[in-house]
mmCIF file of C-alpha atoms and ligand atoms in Angstrom:
data_model
loop_
_atom_site.group_PDB
_atom_site.id
_atom_site.type_symbol
_atom_site.label_atom_id
_atom_site.label_comp_id
_atom_site.label_asym_id
_atom_site.label_seq_id
_atom_site.Cartn_x
_atom_site.Cartn_y
_atom_site.Cartn_z
ATOM 1 C CA MET A 1357 132.174 73.818 80.507
ATOM 2 C CA ALA A 1358 135.651 73.232 81.723
ATOM 3 C CA ALA A 1359 137.673 75.371 82.009
ATOM 4 C CA ILE A 1360 141.550 76.725 80.747
ATOM 5 C CA GLY A 1361 144.150 76.998 83.604
ATOM 6 C CA VAL A 1362 147.017 79.922 83.402
ATOM 7 C CA TYR A 1363 148.832 78.983 85.689
ATOM 8 C CA ASP A 1364 151.918 82.183 85.780
ATOM 9 C CA SER A 1365 154.798 82.753 89.746
ATOM 10 C CA GLY A 1366 152.616 85.895 90.573
ATOM 11 C CA LEU A 1367 150.881 88.125 88.405
ATOM 12 C CA GLY A 1368 152.968 87.956 85.132
ATOM 13 C CA GLY A 1369 150.511 85.077 82.969
ATOM 14 C CA LEU A 1370 147.763 87.720 83.357
ATOM 15 C CA SER A 1371 149.872 89.814 80.149
ATOM 16 C CA VAL A 1372 148.579 86.223 78.574
ATOM 17 C CA TRP A 1373 145.315 86.003 80.352
ATOM 18 C CA ARG A 1374 144.544 89.043 78.850
ATOM 19 C CA GLU A 1375 144.838 88.154 75.353
ATOM 20 C CA ILE A 1376 143.281 84.826 76.268
ATOM 21 C CA ARG A 1377 140.357 86.842 77.307
ATOM 22 C CA ARG A 1378 140.759 89.292 74.166
ATOM 23 C CA LEU A 1379 140.585 86.523 71.131
ATOM 24 C CA LEU A 1380 138.320 84.073 73.208
ATOM 25 C CA PRO A 1381 135.728 85.636 75.364
ATOM 26 C CA GLU A 1382 133.693 83.161 75.436
ATOM 27 C CA GLU A 1383 135.770 80.480 77.362
ATOM 28 C CA SER A 1384 136.168 79.571 81.312
ATOM 29 C CA LEU A 1385 140.053 80.640 82.344
ATOM 30 C CA ILE A 1386 141.298 79.553 85.415
ATOM 31 C CA TYR A 1387 144.115 82.053 86.573
ATOM 32 C CA LEU A 1388 146.312 80.469 89.044
ATOM 33 C CA GLY A 1389 149.053 82.881 90.384
ATOM 34 C CA ASP A 1390 151.721 80.561 92.674
ATOM 35 C CA GLY A 1391 152.104 83.797 94.642
ATOM 36 C CA LYS A 1392 154.308 81.996 98.233
ATOM 37 C CA ASN A 1393 157.068 80.616 95.739
ATOM 38 C CA CYS A 1394 156.917 84.323 93.238
ATOM 39 C CA PRO A 1395 160.101 84.767 91.829
ATOM 40 C CA TYR A 1396 160.171 81.914 90.471
ATOM 41 C CA GLY A 1397 164.010 83.703 88.656
ATOM 42 C CA ASN A 1398 166.538 82.815 90.624
ATOM 43 C CA ARG A 1399 165.727 79.288 92.058
ATOM 44 C CA PRO A 1400 167.288 76.602 91.165
ATOM 45 C CA LYS A 1401 165.643 74.996 87.946
ATOM 46 C CA GLU A 1402 164.640 71.216 90.274
ATOM 47 C CA GLU A 1403 162.692 73.291 91.982
ATOM 48 C CA VAL A 1404 160.883 75.535 89.555
ATOM 49 C CA ALA A 1405 160.852 72.355 88.571
ATOM 50 C CA ARG A 1406 158.735 70.842 91.149
ATOM 51 C CA LEU A 1407 156.375 74.089 91.185
ATOM 52 C CA ALA A 1408 155.401 73.778 87.410
ATOM 53 C CA ASP A 1409 154.010 70.442 88.534
ATOM 54 C CA GLU A 1410 152.003 71.490 91.860
ATOM 55 C CA ALA A 1411 150.270 74.315 90.538
ATOM 56 C CA VAL A 1412 150.067 72.124 86.876
ATOM 57 C CA GLY A 1413 148.741 69.238 89.058
ATOM 58 C CA HIS A 1414 146.793 71.735 90.796
ATOM 59 C CA LEU A 1415 144.904 72.687 87.901
ATOM 60 C CA VAL A 1416 143.743 69.500 86.584
ATOM 61 C CA ALA A 1417 142.474 68.454 89.500
ATOM 62 C CA LEU A 1418 139.940 71.596 88.383
ATOM 63 C CA GLY A 1419 139.370 69.769 85.910
ATOM 64 C CA CYS A 1420 140.883 72.322 83.164
ATOM 65 C CA LYS A 1421 140.662 71.073 79.829
ATOM 66 C CA LEU A 1422 143.508 73.004 78.809
ATOM 67 C CA VAL A 1423 146.866 74.572 80.394
ATOM 68 C CA VAL A 1424 149.075 77.472 80.156
ATOM 69 C CA VAL A 1425 152.241 77.373 81.643
ATOM 70 C CA ALA A 1426 152.369 81.521 81.475
ATOM 71 C CA CYS A 1427 155.497 81.952 82.493
ATOM 72 C CA ASN A 1428 158.937 81.196 81.440
ATOM 73 C CA THR A 1429 161.177 80.074 83.531
ATOM 74 C CA ALA A 1430 158.336 77.794 84.598
ATOM 75 C CA THR A 1431 158.341 76.133 81.045
ATOM 76 C CA ALA A 1432 162.590 76.055 80.249
ATOM 77 C CA ALA A 1433 162.546 74.369 83.745
ATOM 78 C CA ALA A 1434 159.409 71.740 83.147
ATOM 79 C CA ILE A 1435 157.363 71.787 80.131
ATOM 80 C CA GLU A 1436 157.966 68.395 78.549
ATOM 81 C CA GLU A 1437 157.814 66.762 81.917
ATOM 82 C CA LEU A 1438 154.930 68.352 82.124
ATOM 83 C CA ARG A 1439 153.780 67.315 78.487
ATOM 84 C CA ALA A 1440 155.013 63.767 78.737
ATOM 85 C CA LYS A 1441 153.828 63.047 82.700
ATOM 86 C CA TYR A 1442 150.180 65.207 81.668
ATOM 87 C CA ALA A 1443 150.226 63.193 77.886
ATOM 88 C CA GLU A 1444 146.237 63.799 77.199
ATOM 89 C CA LEU A 1445 146.002 67.417 78.363
ATOM 90 C CA PRO A 1446 146.922 69.964 75.907
ATOM 91 C CA ILE A 1447 149.805 72.478 77.900
ATOM 92 C CA VAL A 1448 150.509 75.792 76.171
ATOM 93 C CA GLY A 1449 153.727 77.292 77.118
ATOM 94 C CA MET A 1450 156.084 80.580 77.518
ATOM 95 C CA GLU A 1451 158.977 80.428 74.232
ATOM 96 C CA PRO A 1452 161.303 83.561 73.901
ATOM 97 C CA ALA A 1453 160.216 85.059 70.553
ATOM 98 C CA VAL A 1454 163.496 85.385 69.345
ATOM 99 C CA LYS A 1455 162.243 84.071 66.432
ATOM 100 C CA PRO A 1456 159.890 87.257 64.805
ATOM 101 C CA ALA A 1457 162.677 89.368 66.239
ATOM 102 C CA CYS A 1458 165.360 87.819 64.699
ATOM 103 C CA LEU A 1459 163.299 88.241 60.342
ATOM 104 C CA ASN A 1460 162.482 91.685 61.288
ATOM 105 C CA THR A 1461 165.765 93.064 62.797
ATOM 106 C CA ARG A 1462 167.679 95.395 60.549
ATOM 107 C CA SER A 1463 170.212 96.390 63.238
ATOM 108 C CA GLY A 1464 171.249 92.516 62.918
ATOM 109 C CA VAL A 1465 170.856 92.772 67.211
ATOM 110 C CA VAL A 1466 167.596 92.098 69.631
ATOM 111 C CA GLY A 1467 167.585 91.732 73.201
ATOM 112 C CA VAL A 1468 165.680 89.455 75.451
ATOM 113 C CA LEU A 1469 165.377 89.648 78.607
ATOM 114 C CA ALA A 1470 164.170 87.626 81.011
ATOM 115 C CA THR A 1471 164.518 85.864 84.541
ATOM 116 C CA GLU A 1472 168.286 84.567 84.782
ATOM 117 C CA ARG A 1473 167.148 81.133 85.370
ATOM 118 C CA SER A 1474 164.923 81.980 81.839
ATOM 119 C CA LEU A 1475 168.068 82.948 79.943
ATOM 120 C CA ASP A 1476 170.921 80.111 81.487
ATOM 121 C CA GLY A 1477 168.112 77.204 80.202
ATOM 122 C CA ASP A 1478 168.139 74.575 76.825
ATOM 123 C CA LEU A 1479 165.467 76.712 75.697
ATOM 124 C CA PHE A 1480 166.715 80.162 75.200
ATOM 125 C CA ARG A 1481 169.863 78.582 74.336
ATOM 126 C CA ARG A 1482 168.271 76.212 71.225
ATOM 127 C CA THR A 1483 165.784 79.333 70.295
ATOM 128 C CA ALA A 1484 167.982 81.954 70.239
ATOM 129 C CA ALA A 1485 170.948 79.156 68.243
ATOM 130 C CA ARG A 1486 168.590 78.069 65.707
ATOM 131 C CA TYR A 1487 167.149 81.226 65.040
ATOM 132 C CA GLY A 1488 169.947 83.523 65.271
ATOM 133 C CA GLU A 1489 172.586 82.709 63.350
ATOM 134 C CA HIS A 1490 174.181 85.558 61.395
ATOM 135 C CA ILE A 1491 172.019 87.689 64.377
ATOM 136 C CA GLU A 1492 173.625 88.883 67.765
ATOM 137 C CA VAL A 1493 171.198 87.451 70.284
ATOM 138 C CA ILE A 1494 172.031 89.891 73.391
ATOM 139 C CA ALA A 1495 170.654 88.194 77.055
ATOM 140 C CA ALA A 1496 169.697 90.336 78.989
ATOM 141 C CA ALA A 1497 168.639 89.348 82.695
ATOM 142 C CA GLY A 1498 165.897 92.206 84.149
ATOM 143 C CA ARG A 1499 167.148 92.796 87.260
ATOM 144 C CA GLY A 1500 164.101 93.196 90.282
ATOM 145 C CA PHE A 1501 161.376 93.685 86.922
ATOM 146 C CA VAL A 1502 159.335 91.121 88.529
ATOM 147 C CA GLU A 1503 159.058 91.953 92.283
ATOM 148 C CA LEU A 1504 158.887 95.992 90.641
ATOM 149 C CA VAL A 1505 155.421 94.361 89.350
ATOM 150 C CA GLU A 1506 154.919 92.407 92.021
ATOM 151 C CA ALA A 1507 154.223 96.211 94.166
ATOM 152 C CA ASP A 1508 152.490 97.482 92.078
ATOM 153 C CA LYS A 1509 154.929 99.488 91.324
ATOM 154 C CA GLU A 1510 155.269 100.050 87.125
ATOM 155 C CA GLN A 1511 154.797 103.800 87.413
ATOM 156 C CA SER A 1512 157.776 104.548 89.960
ATOM 157 C CA PRO A 1513 161.390 105.712 90.189
ATOM 158 C CA GLU A 1514 162.481 102.007 90.930
ATOM 159 C CA ALA A 1515 161.021 101.181 88.016
ATOM 160 C CA GLU A 1516 162.636 104.227 85.510
ATOM 161 C CA ALA A 1517 166.040 103.337 87.081
ATOM 162 C CA ALA A 1518 165.952 99.214 87.083
ATOM 163 C CA VAL A 1519 164.391 99.609 83.967
ATOM 164 C CA ARG A 1520 166.491 101.706 82.005
ATOM 165 C CA ALA A 1521 169.888 100.087 83.636
ATOM 166 C CA VAL A 1522 168.889 97.392 82.092
ATOM 167 C CA VAL A 1523 167.349 98.435 78.298
ATOM 168 C CA GLU A 1524 170.122 100.807 77.824
ATOM 169 C CA PRO A 1525 173.290 99.414 77.515
ATOM 170 C CA VAL A 1526 171.138 96.455 75.332
ATOM 171 C CA LEU A 1527 170.201 99.693 73.036
ATOM 172 C CA GLU A 1528 173.373 101.423 73.206
ATOM 173 C CA ARG A 1529 174.374 97.642 70.866
ATOM 174 C CA GLY A 1530 172.583 99.030 68.853
ATOM 175 C CA ALA A 1531 169.639 96.432 69.246
ATOM 176 C CA ASP A 1532 166.028 97.348 67.296
ATOM 177 C CA GLN A 1533 163.950 94.310 68.155
ATOM 178 C CA ILE A 1534 163.555 94.088 72.230
ATOM 179 C CA VAL A 1535 161.892 90.443 73.225
ATOM 180 C CA LEU A 1536 159.656 90.523 76.568
ATOM 181 C CA GLY A 1537 161.068 86.869 77.778
ATOM 182 C CA CYS A 1538 159.267 87.336 80.960
ATOM 183 C CA THR A 1539 155.174 86.776 81.348
ATOM 184 C CA HIS A 1540 155.599 90.203 83.916
ATOM 185 C CA TYR A 1541 157.790 92.126 81.933
ATOM 186 C CA PRO A 1542 154.812 93.323 79.288
ATOM 187 C CA PHE A 1543 153.005 95.594 82.537
ATOM 188 C CA LEU A 1544 156.939 97.384 82.196
ATOM 189 C CA LYS A 1545 156.064 97.986 78.792
ATOM 190 C CA ALA A 1546 155.038 101.687 79.380
ATOM 191 C CA MET A 1547 158.040 102.370 81.141
ATOM 192 C CA ILE A 1548 160.447 100.493 78.360
ATOM 193 C CA GLU A 1549 159.245 102.861 75.763
ATOM 194 C CA ARG A 1550 160.163 106.426 77.345
ATOM 195 C CA VAL A 1551 164.052 104.246 78.056
ATOM 196 C CA ILE A 1552 163.113 103.632 73.858
ATOM 197 C CA ALA A 1553 162.020 107.274 73.118
ATOM 198 C CA GLY A 1554 162.280 108.461 69.536
ATOM 199 C CA ARG A 1555 164.353 105.589 68.576
ATOM 200 C CA GLU A 1556 163.405 103.229 66.369
ATOM 201 C CA VAL A 1557 162.608 99.560 68.166
ATOM 202 C CA SER A 1558 159.965 97.352 68.571
ATOM 203 C CA ILE A 1559 159.806 95.643 71.131
ATOM 204 C CA VAL A 1560 157.499 92.214 71.026
ATOM 205 C CA ASP A 1561 155.381 90.481 73.042
ATOM 206 C CA PRO A 1562 154.967 86.801 72.168
ATOM 207 C CA SER A 1563 151.430 87.312 74.417
ATOM 208 C CA PRO A 1564 149.360 87.078 71.568
ATOM 209 C CA ALA A 1565 151.080 84.711 69.797
ATOM 210 C CA VAL A 1566 150.566 82.089 72.394
ATOM 211 C CA ALA A 1567 146.404 83.374 72.804
ATOM 212 C CA ARG A 1568 146.610 81.968 69.238
ATOM 213 C CA ARG A 1569 147.936 79.017 70.166
ATOM 214 C CA VAL A 1570 145.536 78.755 72.247
ATOM 215 C CA LYS A 1571 142.429 78.894 69.847
ATOM 216 C CA GLN A 1572 144.113 76.315 67.358
ATOM 217 C CA LEU A 1573 144.599 73.573 70.250
ATOM 218 C CA LEU A 1574 140.896 74.250 71.600
ATOM 219 C CA GLU A 1575 139.951 73.485 67.885
ATOM 220 C CA GLU A 1576 142.446 70.315 67.044
ATOM 221 C CA HIS A 1577 141.021 68.353 70.356
ATOM 222 C CA ASN A 1578 137.506 69.872 70.003
ATOM 223 C CA LEU A 1579 137.247 71.310 73.186
ATOM 224 C CA ALA A 1580 136.648 75.016 72.300
ATOM 225 C CA ALA A 1581 133.467 76.173 74.428
ATOM 226 C CA PRO A 1582 130.196 76.011 72.205
ATOM 227 C CA ALA A 1583 129.230 79.681 70.760
ATOM 228 C CA GLY A 1584 127.389 82.060 73.151
ATOM 229 C CA SER A 1585 129.230 80.661 76.225
ATOM 230 C CA ARG A 1586 129.162 83.314 79.647
ATOM 231 C CA ALA A 1587 132.588 83.042 80.449
ATOM 232 C CA GLU A 1588 133.625 82.427 83.927
ATOM 233 C CA LEU A 1589 137.200 83.640 85.448
ATOM 234 C CA ARG A 1590 138.273 82.336 88.495
ATOM 235 C CA PHE A 1591 141.331 83.194 90.956
ATOM 236 C CA GLU A 1592 143.683 80.170 92.002
ATOM 237 C CA THR A 1593 147.041 80.987 94.335
ATOM 238 C CA PHE A 1594 148.908 79.332 97.136
ATOM 239 C CA ALA A 1595 149.682 82.590 99.559
ATOM 240 C CA ASP A 1596 146.725 84.008 100.411
ATOM 241 C CA GLU A 1597 143.345 85.651 100.134
ATOM 242 C CA ALA A 1598 145.078 89.365 99.801
ATOM 243 C CA TYR A 1599 147.078 88.195 97.422
ATOM 244 C CA ARG A 1600 143.761 86.555 95.315
ATOM 245 C CA GLU A 1601 142.309 89.498 95.767
ATOM 246 C CA LYS A 1602 145.637 91.286 94.525
ATOM 247 C CA ILE A 1603 145.884 88.867 91.267
ATOM 248 C CA ARG A 1604 141.492 90.036 90.787
ATOM 249 C CA ARG A 1605 142.748 93.373 90.146
ATOM 250 C CA LYS A 1606 144.931 93.569 88.672
ATOM 251 C CA ALA A 1607 143.628 91.367 86.151
ATOM 252 C CA CYS A 1608 141.305 94.310 85.581
ATOM 253 C CA VAL A 1609 144.795 96.638 84.947
ATOM 254 C CA ALA A 1610 146.006 93.652 82.504
ATOM 255 C CA GLU A 1611 142.594 93.569 80.845
ATOM 256 C CA ASN A 1612 142.833 97.628 80.509
ATOM 257 C CA MET A 1613 146.702 97.389 79.352
HETATM 258 N N1 DGL B 1345 156.476 85.735 85.372
HETATM 259 C C1 DGL B 1345 157.204 84.562 85.760
HETATM 260 C C2 DGL B 1345 157.884 84.524 83.897
HETATM 261 O O1 DGL B 1345 157.668 84.637 82.349
HETATM 262 C C3 DGL B 1345 157.759 84.322 85.951
HETATM 263 C C4 DGL B 1345 159.725 85.237 87.179
HETATM 264 C C5 DGL B 1345 159.750 85.019 87.950
HETATM 265 O O2 DGL B 1345 158.414 84.370 88.914
HETATM 266 O O3 DGL B 1345 160.559 85.109 88.275
HETATM 267 O O4 DGL B 1345 159.315 84.408 83.798
#
């Protein structure tokens, strides 16, 4: 039975993988963590679009029946082109979860954490304009966050300093919703919670909604694995064998988060 492909620049998409595994335990999955070109966050849009195209092409060549671009940066740079090029293939992208945050805010201030490239893109601007009328949407680049997650340093003093530097100014401006607009950031959730400590602030992670969208599309396209299927899990990378092992280990961490 064909697998669902899940792609990210590196390890971050495993936060989405985890939600798909929870919701659809019978589905086989192929995770592609580029690894060779990570981080994407400061690269020009055209370059990210080219990398995303190569990655999705790779998953298509492996026979994937549906692809999740589990990377906000690649989604912002390339989702429309990818959907046009692979017209037969259902493709799910990441949208910054600005809508639920704007619906739930009581203070009228929402913070969105993402990479510079995502915050700079039309997708973020459009989403913020659509749902953020009468609401202050503060965009904050998670400087250093991706590198910390890639280095397994989520619990380190460096991680605490990096998270404080980005999140505290957003809290000081009155945000009561913090949107995780990059799939690496859920790995830093415990640290973000520590910085938020004592305040009535919600962290909004879009990955459960992405998993629900995957389920819905599988059903619509009649692609769901038959009941009782045994999921096969496979890990792919454009980096080396050591990175593939790293993905495998981080997938276990993600599943227990
Ligand atoms: N996980 C990514 C995202 O959701 C990419 C981060 C990066 O490579 O800079 O944006």
